[in-house]
Coordinates of C-alpha atoms and ligand atoms in Angstrom, one line a residue:
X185 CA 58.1 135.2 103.6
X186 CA 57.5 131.5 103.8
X187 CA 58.8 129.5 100.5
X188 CA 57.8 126.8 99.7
X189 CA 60.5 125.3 97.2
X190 CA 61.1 121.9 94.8
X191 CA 63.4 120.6 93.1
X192 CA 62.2 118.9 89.8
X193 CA 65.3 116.8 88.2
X194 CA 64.6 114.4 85.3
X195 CA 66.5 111.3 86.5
X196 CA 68.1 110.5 83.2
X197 CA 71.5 110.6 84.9
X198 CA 72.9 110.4 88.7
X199 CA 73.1 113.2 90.4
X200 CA 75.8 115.3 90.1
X201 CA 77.2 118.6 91.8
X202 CA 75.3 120.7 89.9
X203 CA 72.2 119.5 90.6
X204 CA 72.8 118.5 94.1
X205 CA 73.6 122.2 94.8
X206 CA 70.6 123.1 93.0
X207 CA 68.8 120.8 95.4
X208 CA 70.4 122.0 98.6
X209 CA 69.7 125.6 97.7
X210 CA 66.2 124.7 97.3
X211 CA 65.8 122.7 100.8
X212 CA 67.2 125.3 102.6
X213 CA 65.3 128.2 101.3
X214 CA 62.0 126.5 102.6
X215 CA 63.9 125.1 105.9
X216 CA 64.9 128.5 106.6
X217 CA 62.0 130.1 106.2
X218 CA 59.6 127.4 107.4
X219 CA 58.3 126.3 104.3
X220 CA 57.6 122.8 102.3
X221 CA 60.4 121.2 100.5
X222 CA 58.9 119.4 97.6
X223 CA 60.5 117.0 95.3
X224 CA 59.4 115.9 91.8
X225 CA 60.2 114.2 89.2
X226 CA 59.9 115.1 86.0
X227 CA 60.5 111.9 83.9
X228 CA 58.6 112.6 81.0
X229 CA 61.4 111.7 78.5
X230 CA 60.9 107.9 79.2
X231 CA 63.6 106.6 77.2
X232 CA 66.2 108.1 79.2
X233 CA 64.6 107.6 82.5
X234 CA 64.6 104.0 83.5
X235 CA 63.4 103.5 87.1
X236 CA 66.8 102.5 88.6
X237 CA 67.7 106.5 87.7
X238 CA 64.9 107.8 90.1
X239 CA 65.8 105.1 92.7
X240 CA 69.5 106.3 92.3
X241 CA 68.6 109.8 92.7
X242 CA 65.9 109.6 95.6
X243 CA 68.7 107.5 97.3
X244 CA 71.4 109.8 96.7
X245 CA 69.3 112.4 98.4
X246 CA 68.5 111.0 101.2
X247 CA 72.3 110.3 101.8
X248 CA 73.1 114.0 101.8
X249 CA 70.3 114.4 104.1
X250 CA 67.9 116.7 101.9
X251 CA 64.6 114.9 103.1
X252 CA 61.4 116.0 101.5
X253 CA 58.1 116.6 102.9
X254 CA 56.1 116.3 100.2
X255 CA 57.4 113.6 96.8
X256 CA 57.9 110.7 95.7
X257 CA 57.5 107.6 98.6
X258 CA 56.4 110.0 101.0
X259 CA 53.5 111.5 98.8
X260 CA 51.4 114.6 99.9
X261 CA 48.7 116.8 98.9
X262 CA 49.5 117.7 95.5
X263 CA 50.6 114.1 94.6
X264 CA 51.6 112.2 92.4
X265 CA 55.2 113.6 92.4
X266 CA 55.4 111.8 89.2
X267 CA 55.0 113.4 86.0
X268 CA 54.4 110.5 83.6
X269 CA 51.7 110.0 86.3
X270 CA 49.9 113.4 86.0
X271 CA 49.3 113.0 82.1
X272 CA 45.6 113.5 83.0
X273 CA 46.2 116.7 84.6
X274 CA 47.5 117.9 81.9
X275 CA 44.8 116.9 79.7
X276 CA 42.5 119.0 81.6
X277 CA 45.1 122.3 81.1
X278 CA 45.6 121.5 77.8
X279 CA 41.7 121.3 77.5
X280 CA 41.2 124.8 78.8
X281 CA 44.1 126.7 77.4
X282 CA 42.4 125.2 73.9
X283 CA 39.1 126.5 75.0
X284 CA 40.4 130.1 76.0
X285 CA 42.2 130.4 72.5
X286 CA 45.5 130.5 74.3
X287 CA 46.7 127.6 72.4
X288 CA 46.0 125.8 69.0
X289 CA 46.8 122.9 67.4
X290 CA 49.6 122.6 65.3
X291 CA 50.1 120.5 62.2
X292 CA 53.2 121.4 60.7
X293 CA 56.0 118.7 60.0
X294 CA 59.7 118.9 61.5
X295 CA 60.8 118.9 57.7
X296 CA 58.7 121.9 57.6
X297 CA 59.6 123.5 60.6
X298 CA 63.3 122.8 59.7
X299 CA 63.2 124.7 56.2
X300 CA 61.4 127.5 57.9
X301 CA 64.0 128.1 60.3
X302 CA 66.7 127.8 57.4
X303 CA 65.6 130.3 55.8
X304 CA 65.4 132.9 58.5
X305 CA 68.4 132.2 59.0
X306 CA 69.4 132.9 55.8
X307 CA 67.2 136.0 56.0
X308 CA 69.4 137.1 58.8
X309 CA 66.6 136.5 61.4
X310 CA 66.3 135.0 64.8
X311 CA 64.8 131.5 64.1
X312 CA 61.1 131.3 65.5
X313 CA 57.8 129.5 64.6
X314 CA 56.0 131.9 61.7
X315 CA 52.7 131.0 63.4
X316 CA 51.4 129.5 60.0
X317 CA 48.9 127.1 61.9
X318 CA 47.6 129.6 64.3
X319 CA 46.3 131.7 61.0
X320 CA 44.2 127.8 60.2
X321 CA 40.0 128.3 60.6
X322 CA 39.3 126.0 63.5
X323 CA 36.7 124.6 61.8
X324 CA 40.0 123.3 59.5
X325 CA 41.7 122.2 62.7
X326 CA 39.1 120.3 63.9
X327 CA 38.4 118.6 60.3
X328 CA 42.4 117.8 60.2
X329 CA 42.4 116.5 63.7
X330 CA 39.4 114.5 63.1
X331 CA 41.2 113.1 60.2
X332 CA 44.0 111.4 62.9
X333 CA 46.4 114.1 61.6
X334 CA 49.6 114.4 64.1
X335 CA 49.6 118.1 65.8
X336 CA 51.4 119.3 68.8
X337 CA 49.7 122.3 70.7
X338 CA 51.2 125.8 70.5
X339 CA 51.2 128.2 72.9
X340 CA 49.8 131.5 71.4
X341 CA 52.3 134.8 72.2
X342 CA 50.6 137.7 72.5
X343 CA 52.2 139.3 69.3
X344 CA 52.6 142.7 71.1
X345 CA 53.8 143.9 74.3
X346 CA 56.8 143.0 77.0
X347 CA 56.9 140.8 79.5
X348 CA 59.0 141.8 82.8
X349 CA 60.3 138.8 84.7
X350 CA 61.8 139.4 88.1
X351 CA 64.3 137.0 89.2
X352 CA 66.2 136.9 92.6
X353 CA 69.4 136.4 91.4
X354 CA 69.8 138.6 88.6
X355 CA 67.0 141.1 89.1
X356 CA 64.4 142.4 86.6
X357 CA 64.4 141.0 82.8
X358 CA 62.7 142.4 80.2
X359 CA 61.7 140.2 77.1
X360 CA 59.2 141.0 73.7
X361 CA 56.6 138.9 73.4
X362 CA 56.9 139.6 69.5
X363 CA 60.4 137.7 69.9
X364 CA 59.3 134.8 71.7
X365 CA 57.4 132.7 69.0
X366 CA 54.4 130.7 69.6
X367 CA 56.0 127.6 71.6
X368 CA 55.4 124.0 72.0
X369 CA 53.5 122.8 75.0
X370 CA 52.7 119.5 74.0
X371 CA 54.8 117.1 71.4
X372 CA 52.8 115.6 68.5
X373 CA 53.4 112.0 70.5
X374 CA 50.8 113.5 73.0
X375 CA 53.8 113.7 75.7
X376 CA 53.9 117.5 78.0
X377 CA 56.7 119.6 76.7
X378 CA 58.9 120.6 79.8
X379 CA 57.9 124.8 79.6
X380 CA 54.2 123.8 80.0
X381 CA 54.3 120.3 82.7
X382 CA 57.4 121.9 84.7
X383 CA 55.7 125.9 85.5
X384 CA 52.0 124.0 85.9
X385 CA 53.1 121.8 88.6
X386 CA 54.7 124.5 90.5
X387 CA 51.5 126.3 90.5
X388 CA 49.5 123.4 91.1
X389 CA 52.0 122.0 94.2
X390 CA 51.4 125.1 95.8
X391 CA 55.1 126.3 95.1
X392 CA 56.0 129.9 95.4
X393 CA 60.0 129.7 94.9
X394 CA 61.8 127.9 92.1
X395 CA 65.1 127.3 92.2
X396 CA 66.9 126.1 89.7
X397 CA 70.1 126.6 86.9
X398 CA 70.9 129.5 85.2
X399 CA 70.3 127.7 81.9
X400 CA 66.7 127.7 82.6
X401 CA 66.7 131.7 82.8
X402 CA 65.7 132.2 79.2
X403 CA 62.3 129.2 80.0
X404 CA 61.1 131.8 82.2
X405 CA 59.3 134.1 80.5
X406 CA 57.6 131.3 78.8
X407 CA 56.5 129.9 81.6
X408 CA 54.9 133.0 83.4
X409 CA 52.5 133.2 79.9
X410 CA 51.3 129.8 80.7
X411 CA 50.7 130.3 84.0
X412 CA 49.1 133.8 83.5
X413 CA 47.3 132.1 80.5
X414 CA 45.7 129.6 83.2
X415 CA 45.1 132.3 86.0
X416 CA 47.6 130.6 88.3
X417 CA 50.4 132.2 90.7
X418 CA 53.3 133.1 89.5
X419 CA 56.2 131.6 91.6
X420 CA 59.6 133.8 92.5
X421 CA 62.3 132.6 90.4
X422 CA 65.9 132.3 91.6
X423 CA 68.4 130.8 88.5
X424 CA 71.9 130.0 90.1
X425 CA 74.6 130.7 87.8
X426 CA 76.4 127.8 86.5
X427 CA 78.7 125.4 88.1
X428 CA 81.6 125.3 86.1
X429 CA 84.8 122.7 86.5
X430 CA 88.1 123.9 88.1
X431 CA 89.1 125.2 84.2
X432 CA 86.3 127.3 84.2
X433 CA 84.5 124.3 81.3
X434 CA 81.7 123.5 81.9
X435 CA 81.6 120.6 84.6
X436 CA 82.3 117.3 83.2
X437 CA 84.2 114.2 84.2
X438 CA 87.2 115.7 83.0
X439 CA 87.4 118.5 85.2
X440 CA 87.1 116.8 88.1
X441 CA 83.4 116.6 88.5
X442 CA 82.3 113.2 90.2
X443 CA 78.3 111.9 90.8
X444 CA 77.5 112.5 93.8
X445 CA 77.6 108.2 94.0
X446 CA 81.0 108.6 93.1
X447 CA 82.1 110.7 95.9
X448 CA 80.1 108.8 98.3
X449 CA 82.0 105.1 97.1
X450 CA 85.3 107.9 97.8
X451 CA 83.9 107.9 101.3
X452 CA 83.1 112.0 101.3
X453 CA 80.6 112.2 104.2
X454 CA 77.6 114.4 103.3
X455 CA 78.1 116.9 105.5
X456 CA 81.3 118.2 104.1
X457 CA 79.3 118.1 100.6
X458 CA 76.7 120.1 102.4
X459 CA 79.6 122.7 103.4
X460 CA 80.8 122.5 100.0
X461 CA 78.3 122.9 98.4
X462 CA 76.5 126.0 100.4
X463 CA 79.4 128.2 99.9
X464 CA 79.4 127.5 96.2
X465 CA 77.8 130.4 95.0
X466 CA 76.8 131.4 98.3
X467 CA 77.9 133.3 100.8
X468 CA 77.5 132.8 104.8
X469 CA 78.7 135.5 107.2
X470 CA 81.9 134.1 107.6
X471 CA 83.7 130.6 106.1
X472 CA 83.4 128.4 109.3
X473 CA 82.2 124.9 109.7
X474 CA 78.3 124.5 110.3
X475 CA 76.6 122.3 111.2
X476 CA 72.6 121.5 110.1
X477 CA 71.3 124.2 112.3
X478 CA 73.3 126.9 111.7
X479 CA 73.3 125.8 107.7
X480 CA 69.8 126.2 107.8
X481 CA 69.4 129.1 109.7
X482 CA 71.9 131.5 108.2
X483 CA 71.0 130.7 104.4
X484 CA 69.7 134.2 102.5
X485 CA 68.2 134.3 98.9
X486 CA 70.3 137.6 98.8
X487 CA 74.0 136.0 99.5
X488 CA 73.7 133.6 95.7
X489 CA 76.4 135.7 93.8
X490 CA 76.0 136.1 89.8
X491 CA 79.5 134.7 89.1
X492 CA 79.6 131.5 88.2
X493 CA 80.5 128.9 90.7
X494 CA 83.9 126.7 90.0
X495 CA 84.0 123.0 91.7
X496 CA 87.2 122.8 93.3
X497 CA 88.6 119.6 94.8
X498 CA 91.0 120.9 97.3
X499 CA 88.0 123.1 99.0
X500 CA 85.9 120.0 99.2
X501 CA 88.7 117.9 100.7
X502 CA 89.1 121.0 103.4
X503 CA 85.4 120.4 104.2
X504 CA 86.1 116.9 104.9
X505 CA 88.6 117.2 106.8
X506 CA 86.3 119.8 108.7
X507 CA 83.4 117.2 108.6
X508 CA 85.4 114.4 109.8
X509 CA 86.3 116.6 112.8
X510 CA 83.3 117.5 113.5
X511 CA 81.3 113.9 113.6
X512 CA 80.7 111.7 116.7
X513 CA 83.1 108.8 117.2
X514 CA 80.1 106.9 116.4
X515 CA 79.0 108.5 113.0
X516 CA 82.7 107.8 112.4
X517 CA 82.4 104.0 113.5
X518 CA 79.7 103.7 111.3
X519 CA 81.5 105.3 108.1
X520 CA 84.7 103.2 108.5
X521 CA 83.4 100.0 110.3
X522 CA 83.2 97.7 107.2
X523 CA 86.7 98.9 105.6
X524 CA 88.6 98.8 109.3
X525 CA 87.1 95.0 109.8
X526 CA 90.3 93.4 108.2
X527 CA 92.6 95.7 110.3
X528 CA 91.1 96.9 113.7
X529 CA 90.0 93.9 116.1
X530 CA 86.3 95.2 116.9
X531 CA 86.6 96.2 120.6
X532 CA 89.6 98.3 119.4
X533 CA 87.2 100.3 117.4
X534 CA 86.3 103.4 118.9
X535 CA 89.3 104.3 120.1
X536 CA 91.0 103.5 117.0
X537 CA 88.7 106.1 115.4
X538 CA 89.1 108.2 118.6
X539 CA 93.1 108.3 118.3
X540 CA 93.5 109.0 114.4
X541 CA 90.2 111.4 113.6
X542 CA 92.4 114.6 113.6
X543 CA 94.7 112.7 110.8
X544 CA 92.4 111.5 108.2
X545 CA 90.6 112.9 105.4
X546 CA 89.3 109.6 103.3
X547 CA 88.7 106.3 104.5
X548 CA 91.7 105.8 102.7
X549 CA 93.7 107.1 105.3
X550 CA 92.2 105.4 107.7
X551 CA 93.1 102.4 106.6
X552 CA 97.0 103.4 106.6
X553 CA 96.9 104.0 110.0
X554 CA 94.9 100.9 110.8
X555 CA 98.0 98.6 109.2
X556 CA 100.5 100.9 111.0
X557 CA 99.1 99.8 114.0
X558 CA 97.8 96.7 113.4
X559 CA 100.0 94.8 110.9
X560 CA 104.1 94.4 110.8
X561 CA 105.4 98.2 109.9
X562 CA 107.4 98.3 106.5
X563 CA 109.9 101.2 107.0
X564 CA 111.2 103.7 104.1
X565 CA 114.8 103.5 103.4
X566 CA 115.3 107.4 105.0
X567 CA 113.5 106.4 107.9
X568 CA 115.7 103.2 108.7
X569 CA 118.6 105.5 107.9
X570 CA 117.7 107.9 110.7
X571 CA 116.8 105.1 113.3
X572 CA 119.7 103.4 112.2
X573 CA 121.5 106.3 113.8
X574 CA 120.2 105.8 117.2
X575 CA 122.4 103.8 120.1
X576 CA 121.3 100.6 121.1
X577 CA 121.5 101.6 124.1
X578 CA 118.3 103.6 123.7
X579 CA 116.2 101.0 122.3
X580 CA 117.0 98.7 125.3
X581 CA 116.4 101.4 127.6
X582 CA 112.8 102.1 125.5
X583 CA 111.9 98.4 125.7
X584 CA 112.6 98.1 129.5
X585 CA 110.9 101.3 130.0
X586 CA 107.6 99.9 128.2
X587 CA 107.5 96.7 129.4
X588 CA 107.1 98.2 133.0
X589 CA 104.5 100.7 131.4
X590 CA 103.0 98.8 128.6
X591 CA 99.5 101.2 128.9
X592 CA 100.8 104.2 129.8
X593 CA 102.6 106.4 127.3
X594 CA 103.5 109.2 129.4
X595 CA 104.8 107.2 132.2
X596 CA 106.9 105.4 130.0
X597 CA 108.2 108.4 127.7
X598 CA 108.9 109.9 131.2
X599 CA 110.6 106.7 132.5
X600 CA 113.0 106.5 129.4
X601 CA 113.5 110.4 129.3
X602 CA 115.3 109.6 132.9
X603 CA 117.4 106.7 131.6
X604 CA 118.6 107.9 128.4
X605 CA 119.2 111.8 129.5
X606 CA 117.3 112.6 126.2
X607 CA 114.2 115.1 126.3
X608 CA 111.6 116.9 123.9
X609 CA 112.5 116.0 120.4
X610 CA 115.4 113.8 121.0
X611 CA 113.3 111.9 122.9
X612 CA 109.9 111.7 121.2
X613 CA 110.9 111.8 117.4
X614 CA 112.6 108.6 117.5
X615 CA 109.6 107.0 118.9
X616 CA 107.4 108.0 116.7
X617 CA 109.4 107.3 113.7
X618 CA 110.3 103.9 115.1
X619 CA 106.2 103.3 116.4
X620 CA 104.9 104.5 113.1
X621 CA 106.8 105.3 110.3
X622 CA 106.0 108.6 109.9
X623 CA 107.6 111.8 111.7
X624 CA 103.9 113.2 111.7
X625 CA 100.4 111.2 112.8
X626 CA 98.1 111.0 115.7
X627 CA 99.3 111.5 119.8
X628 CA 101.2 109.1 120.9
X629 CA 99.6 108.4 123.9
X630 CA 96.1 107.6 122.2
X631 CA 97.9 105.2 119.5
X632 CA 100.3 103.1 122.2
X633 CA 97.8 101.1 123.7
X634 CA 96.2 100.1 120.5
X635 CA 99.6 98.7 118.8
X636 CA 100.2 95.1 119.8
X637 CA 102.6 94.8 122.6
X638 CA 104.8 92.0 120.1
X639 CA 104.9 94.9 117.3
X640 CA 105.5 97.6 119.9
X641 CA 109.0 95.3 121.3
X642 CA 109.7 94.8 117.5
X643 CA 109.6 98.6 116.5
X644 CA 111.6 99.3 119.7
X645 CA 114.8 96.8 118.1
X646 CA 117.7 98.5 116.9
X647 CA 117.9 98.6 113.3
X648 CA 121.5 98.0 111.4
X649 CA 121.5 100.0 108.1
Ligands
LIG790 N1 63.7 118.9 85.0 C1 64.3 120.1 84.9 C2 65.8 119.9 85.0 O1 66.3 118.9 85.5 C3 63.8 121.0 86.0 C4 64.2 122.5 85.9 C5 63.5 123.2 87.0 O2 64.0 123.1 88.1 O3 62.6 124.0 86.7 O4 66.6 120.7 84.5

């Protein structure tokens, strides 16, 4: 089956985890099966939606590569992608849900609506609208409404009967319509209330799989009335269960969830969030790296689990690590240019990059490998201890060595291995330690060249303790 697929957030926020899984799932349903990937956004609640919010979000992604064919700046058929720009649309639903009796206008006051759901409550019932207005002669409506009175529009429940929802994820649902209560589809302020806006322009943008959180399960039933209601198509629905934090909390700041903006200004690449986040909830054939292809291709509706997901720090560092491993030495360049410019003279560069990919995770590290080759080497107090150890004889006999094989680590390591009778460890573990710092980092060979040949003569000095 072809889906086509959206993802609908309501920029009152930046992106986080959660939502940018949510998004991923969605574009690689339709990449996979070779349908549209539609993005929209639903900004109705304009007070909490200021425009930088959608810029933010369209930006952030683009970074993690989830282009849409059909949205916002791109538009498309079904355009705008906008909600707070398809208020007439709505009109013209509202308009024929009124005229089919499916909906009716509602007058009743939030103080009212508050004591009527106190006392159910105190009745021991499940709080829901009585349907007081829907009893009103529409000749009454229309005189109120004539009058200027405020009135949202209700949805009108079928009072009888269930309603079975089939959803990917957690299979077939049934719910009674009796315990649904007529809802809200639009607020007395005129604006669309989310059940009726959100399921009208999936049906109208030609969407046949929604995607989204598993707190919007319980919407759905809702939903499919309106859309019946209005004789449009009723989409597939696939909730994802919840992304929690690493304390099984919901995810928040304080368990370790970060914006996606956040983790980008950390210098995560957005491939390794696009491994992340593909095996968070969902399972490929086996736990290797993939890349764009293979993401695409070997994503199934069937492998999203019902447990909830947990966000996990460690796992997405792993899937740097994976992603830095896997980039080009340019797409590298590119991510580390700007923070390398103080360190790593320019046409040292690449093979800077080249020579310490396999030992970084974060810019971060990076960086302390571009000042342990590039500036004067502080050494720790157990390293100059160790080094301190070693003969002078061997230094002179590493500093001869290298100045008649500046380039060439091999032939030098070899040269010296003759001169000073040492081999394998004895030989190469002082080097290091003396070259870098550090008893583990990047080949040798790969890093001698880059160090200046002043610092190299300097490192090779013995030390006094
Ligand atoms: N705007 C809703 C949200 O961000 C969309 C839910 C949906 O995908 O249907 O939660």
């Amino acid at each position: 089956m072809i889906f086509s697929s959206r993802f609908a957030p309501s920029p009152t926020g930046y992106l986080h985890l959660g939502n940018a899984r949510t998004a991923l799932f969605a574009f690689l349903a339709a990449r996979q099966s070779g349908g549209r990937f539609v993005l929209r956004l639903e900004d109705t609640d304009q007070a909490r939606s200021p425009e930088e919010l959608a810029a933010a979000l369209l930006d952030d992604l683009r970074w993690l590569g989830l282009d849409w064919d059909e949205g916002p700046e791109r538009g498309g058929p079904y355009g705008p992608y906008a909600q707070m720009e398809r208020l007439p649309i709505y009109a013209e639903y509202y308009q024929r849900l009124l005229d089919s009796g499916a909906a009716y206008p509602c007058f009743c006051s939030s103080e009212e609506l508050q004591a009527e759901r106190e006392a159910q409550r105190q009745a021991g019932k499940a709080p829901r609208y009585s349907g007081r207005c829907r009893a009103l002669p529409a000749q009454q409506a229309q005189e109120r409404l004539a009058a200027g009175e405020a009135a949202s529009l209700r949805f009108a429940v079928a009072q009888q009967g269930v309603l079975r929802v089939d959803d990917l994820v957690w299979g077939e649902r049934s719910y009674a319509l009796a315990d649904l209560g007529d809802f809200i589809i639009r607020r007395s302020d005129g604006s669309p209330a989310f059940f009726f806006a959100n399921a009208l322009d999936d049906a109208l943008m030609a969407i046949n799989l929604v995607i989204r959180g598993e707190d919007h399960l319980t919407n759905t039933p809702r939903q499919i009335l309106i859309l019946q209601a209005l004789g449009l198509p009723v989409p597939k629905y696939a909730h994802l269960p919840l992304l929690q934090g690493s304390d099984g909390q919901p995810l928040s700041k304080r368990n370790g969830a970060a914006s996606l903006r956040d983790l980008r200004a950390q210098g995560f690449l957005p491939a390794a969030l696009r491994n992340y986040l593909g095996q968070l909830g969902h399972h490929y054939p086996d736990s290797q790296w993939r890349d764009d292809e293979r993401l695409v291709a070997e994503f199934s509706l069937s492998q999203i689990g019902r447990a909830p997901a947990h966000y996990d720090p460690t796992q997405l560092l792993f899937w740097q690590e994976q992603a830095v491993q896997h980039s080009d030495i340019a797409t590298l360049v590119a991510w580390l240019r700007d923070l390398l410019a103080e360190w790593v003279p320019a046409e040292a560069l690449s093979n800077f990059v080249a020579a310490v990919r396999n030992n970084i995770r974060l810019p971060a590290d990076a960086v302390d490998w571009a000042k342990r080759c590039f500036a004067p080497l502080p050494l720790p107090d157990d390293v100059r201890a160790e080094l301190s150890a070693i003969p002078a004889t061997f230094w002179e006999a590493a500093r001869s060595s290298y100045e008649e094989e500046p380039q060439d680590f091999r032939a030098w390591s070899k040269r010296l291995g003759e001169r000073s009778g040492l081999k394998g460890r004895a030989l190469f573990h002082p080097l290091r330690l003396a070259l870098t710092g550090q008893a583990q980092g990047p080949e040798l060979a790969q890093l001698l060249p880059l160090i200046p040949r002043a610092e190299v003569l300097r490192r090779l000095t013995p030390i006094s303790s």
